[in-house]
Coordinates of C-alpha atoms in Angstrom, one line a residue:
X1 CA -21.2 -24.0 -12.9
X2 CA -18.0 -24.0 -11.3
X3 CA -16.0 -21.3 -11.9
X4 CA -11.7 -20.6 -11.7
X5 CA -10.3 -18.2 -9.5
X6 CA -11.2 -16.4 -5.8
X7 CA -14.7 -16.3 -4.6
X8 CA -16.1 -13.2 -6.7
X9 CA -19.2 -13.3 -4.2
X10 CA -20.4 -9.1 -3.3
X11 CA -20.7 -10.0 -0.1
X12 CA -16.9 -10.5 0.8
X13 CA -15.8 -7.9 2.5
X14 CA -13.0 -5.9 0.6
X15 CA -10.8 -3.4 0.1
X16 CA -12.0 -1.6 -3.0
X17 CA -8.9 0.6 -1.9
X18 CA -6.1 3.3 -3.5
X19 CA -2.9 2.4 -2.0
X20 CA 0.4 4.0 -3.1
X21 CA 4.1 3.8 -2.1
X22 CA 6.7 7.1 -3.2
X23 CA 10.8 6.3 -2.5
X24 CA 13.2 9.5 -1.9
X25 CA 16.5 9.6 -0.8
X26 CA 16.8 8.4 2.6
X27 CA 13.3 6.2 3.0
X28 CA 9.3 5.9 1.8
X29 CA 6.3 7.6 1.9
X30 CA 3.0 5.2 1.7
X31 CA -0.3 6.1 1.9
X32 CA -4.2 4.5 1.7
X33 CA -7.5 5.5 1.7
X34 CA -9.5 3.9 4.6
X35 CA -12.8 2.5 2.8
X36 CA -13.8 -1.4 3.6
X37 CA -16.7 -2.3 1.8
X38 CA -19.0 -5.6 1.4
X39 CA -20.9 -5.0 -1.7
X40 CA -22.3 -1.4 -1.7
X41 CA -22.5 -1.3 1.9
X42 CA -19.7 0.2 3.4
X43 CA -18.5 -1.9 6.5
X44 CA -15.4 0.1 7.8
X45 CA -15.0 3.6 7.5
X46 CA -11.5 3.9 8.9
X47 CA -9.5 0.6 8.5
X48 CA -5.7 0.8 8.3
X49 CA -4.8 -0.5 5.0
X50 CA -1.0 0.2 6.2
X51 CA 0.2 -3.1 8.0
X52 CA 3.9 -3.5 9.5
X53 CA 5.6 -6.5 8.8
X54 CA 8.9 -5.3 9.9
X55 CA 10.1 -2.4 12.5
X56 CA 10.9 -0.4 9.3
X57 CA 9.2 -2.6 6.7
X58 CA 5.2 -2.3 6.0
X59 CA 2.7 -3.3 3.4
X60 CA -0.1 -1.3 2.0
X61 CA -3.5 -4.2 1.1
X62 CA -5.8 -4.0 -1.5
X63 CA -8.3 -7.0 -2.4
X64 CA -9.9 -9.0 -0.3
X65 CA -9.7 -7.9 3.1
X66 CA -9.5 -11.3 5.0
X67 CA -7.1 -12.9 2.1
X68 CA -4.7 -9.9 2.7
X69 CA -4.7 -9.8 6.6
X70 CA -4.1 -13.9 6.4
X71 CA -0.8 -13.4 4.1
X72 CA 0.6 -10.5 6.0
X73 CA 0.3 -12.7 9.2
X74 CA 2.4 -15.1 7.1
X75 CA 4.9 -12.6 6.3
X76 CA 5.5 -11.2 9.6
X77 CA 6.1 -15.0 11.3
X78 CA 8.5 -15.8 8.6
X79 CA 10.4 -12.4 8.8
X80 CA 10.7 -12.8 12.2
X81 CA 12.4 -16.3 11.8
X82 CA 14.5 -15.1 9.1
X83 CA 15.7 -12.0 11.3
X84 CA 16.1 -14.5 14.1
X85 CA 18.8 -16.6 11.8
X86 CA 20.3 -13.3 10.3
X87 CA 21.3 -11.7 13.9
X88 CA 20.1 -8.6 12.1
X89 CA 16.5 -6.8 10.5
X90 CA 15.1 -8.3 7.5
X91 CA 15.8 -6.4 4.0
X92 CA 12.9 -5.1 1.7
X93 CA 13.4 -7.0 -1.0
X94 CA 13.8 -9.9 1.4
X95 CA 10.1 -9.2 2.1
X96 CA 9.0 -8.8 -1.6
X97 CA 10.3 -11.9 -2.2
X98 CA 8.4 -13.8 0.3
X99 CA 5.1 -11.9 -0.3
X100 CA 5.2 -13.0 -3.8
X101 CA 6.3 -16.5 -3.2
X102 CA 3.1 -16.9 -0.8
X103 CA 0.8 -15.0 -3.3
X104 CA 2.4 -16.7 -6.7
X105 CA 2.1 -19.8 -4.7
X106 CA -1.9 -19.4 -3.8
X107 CA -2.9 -17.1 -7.0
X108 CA -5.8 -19.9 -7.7
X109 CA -7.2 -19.6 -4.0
X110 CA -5.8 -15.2 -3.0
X111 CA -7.3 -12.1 -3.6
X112 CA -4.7 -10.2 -2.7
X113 CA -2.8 -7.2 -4.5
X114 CA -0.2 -6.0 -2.4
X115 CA 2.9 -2.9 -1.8
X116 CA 5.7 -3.8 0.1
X117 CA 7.8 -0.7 1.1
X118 CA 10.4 -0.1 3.8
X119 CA 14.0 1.2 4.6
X120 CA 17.2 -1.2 5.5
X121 CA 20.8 -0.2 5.9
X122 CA 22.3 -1.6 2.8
X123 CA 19.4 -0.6 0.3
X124 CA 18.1 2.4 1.4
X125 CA 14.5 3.1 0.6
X126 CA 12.8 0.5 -1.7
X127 CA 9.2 0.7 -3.2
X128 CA 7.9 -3.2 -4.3
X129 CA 4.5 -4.2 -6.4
X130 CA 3.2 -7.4 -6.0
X131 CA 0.3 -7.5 -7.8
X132 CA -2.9 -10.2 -8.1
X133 CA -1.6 -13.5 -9.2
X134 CA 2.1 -12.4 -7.9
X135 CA 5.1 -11.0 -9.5
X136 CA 7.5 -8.6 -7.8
X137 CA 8.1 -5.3 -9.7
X138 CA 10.9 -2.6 -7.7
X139 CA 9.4 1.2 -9.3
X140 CA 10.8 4.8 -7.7
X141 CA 6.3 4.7 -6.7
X142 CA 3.8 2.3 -6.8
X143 CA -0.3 2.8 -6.9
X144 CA -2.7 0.1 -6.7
X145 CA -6.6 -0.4 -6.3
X146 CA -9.5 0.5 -7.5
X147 CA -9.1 4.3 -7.7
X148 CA -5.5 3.8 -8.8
X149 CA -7.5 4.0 -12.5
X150 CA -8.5 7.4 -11.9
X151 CA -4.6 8.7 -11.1
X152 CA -2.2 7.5 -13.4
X153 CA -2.1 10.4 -15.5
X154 CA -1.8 12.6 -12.3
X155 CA 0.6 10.4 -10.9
X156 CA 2.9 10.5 -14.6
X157 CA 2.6 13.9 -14.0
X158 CA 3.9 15.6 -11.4
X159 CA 6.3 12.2 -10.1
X160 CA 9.8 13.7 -10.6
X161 CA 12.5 11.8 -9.1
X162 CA 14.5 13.7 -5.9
X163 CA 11.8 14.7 -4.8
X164 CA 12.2 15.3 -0.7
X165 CA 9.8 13.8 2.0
X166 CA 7.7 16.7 2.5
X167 CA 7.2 16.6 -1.4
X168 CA 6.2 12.9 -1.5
X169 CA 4.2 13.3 1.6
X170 CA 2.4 16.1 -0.4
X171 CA 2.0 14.1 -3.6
X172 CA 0.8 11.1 -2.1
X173 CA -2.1 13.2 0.1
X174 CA -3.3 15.1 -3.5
X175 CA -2.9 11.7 -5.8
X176 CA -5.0 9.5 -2.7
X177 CA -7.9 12.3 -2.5
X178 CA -8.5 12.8 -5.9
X179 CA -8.8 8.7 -5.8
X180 CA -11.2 9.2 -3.3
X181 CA -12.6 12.0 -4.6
X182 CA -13.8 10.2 -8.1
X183 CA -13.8 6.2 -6.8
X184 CA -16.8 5.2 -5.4
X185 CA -14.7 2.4 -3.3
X186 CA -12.8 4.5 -1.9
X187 CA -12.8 6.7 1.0
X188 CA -13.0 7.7 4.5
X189 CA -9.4 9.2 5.7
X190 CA -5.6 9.2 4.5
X191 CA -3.4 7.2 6.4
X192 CA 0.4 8.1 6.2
X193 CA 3.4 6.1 6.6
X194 CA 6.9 7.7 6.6
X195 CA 9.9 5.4 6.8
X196 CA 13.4 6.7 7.0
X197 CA 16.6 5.3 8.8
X198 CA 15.5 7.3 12.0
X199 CA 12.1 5.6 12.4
X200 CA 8.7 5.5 11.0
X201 CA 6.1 8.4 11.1
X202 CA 2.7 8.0 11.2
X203 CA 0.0 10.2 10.1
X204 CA -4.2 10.2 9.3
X205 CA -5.5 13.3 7.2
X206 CA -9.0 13.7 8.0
X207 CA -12.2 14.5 5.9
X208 CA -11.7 17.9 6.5
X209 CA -8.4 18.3 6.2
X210 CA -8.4 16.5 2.5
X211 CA -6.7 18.3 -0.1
X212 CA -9.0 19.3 -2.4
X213 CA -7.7 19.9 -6.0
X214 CA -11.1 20.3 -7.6
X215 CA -11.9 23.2 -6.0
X216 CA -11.3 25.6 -8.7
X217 CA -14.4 24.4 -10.4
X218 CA -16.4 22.2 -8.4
X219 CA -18.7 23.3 -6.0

């Protein structure tokens, strides 16, 4: 029988993932667990879920693993005609805008759910959801993937706008391990990405160095 839609075979490898993207004044925080799995056998234990497509604009993947490396090669080449035309670097929602027209434009054949985050000079920092099937939707944070289920409530929470970057550094390291910590997909390490106007930061939180809210009353 043939069915609509992306190839819902197990054996696919993909990111069964927790992505999320915080904006404060002055650039981005993005973070992602580092579990790829095909099936119930997990086949990368620390993949970067965090690609640049942009000196100062990157996308967190989450879906199929080969659909989402495909478009963001996409992205990057057509940025870096557009920024060849401009004389200048792309803007965010420049890039939003073309991740969605690629995945609106393939929804029937993509797996793909994506956040596009970044700084420019005229918009500041700028969180973007496109989501499976496409759409772009601009929120102050953005979480996405399978664990994102399991944080929503946290995430309603304790998000308070203003926060600085240490705070959304923070917040995004708690809300990604207790994804991990409860989503069987998810896993492995943290992987941050700071953007600001000076630069982009990078960091990886080990297994060891996971915060770990349930202490209190799990063993």
């Amino acid at each position: 029988m043939e069915t609509w839609g992306p190839s819902t075979d197990v054996q696919d490898p993909a990111l069964g993932t927790t992505i999320m993207a915080v904006e404060f004044d002055g650039g981005v925080v993005m973070g992602a667990d580092s579990r790829t799995s095909t099936g119930t056998y997990v086949a990368n234990r620390v993949s970067d879920k965090i690609t640049s497509v942009g000196d100062k604009i990157f996308v967190c993947r989450s879906g199929s693993a080969a659909d989402t490396q495909a478009v963001v090669d996409i992205i990057r080449l057509y940025l870096q005609m557009h920024s060849l035309e401009i004389n200048k670097e792309p803007e965010v929602p420049t890039a939003a805008n073309l991740l969605n027209q690629v995945c609106y434009s393939n929804k029937d054949r993509l797996m793909a759910g994506m956040i596009c985050a970044g700084y420019d000079e005229r918009n500041g920092g700028k969180v973007f959801s496109v989501p499976l099937g496409g759409g772009v939707f601009e929120h102050p944070f953005v979480i996405g993937g399978s664990g994102s289920g399991y944080i929503y409530g946290f995430c309603d929470s304790n998000f308070r706008k203003g926060m600085s970057k240490q705070e959304c550094q923070q917040f995004v390291k708690n809300a990604v391990s207790l994804a991990m910590w409860r989503d069987g997909s998810s896993g492995g390490v943290i992987r941050l990405v700071t953007i600001t106007k000076d630069g982009v930061e990078k960091e990886m939180v080990s297994g060891e160095k996971l915060p770990h809210l349930a202490q209190g009353w799990c063993p």
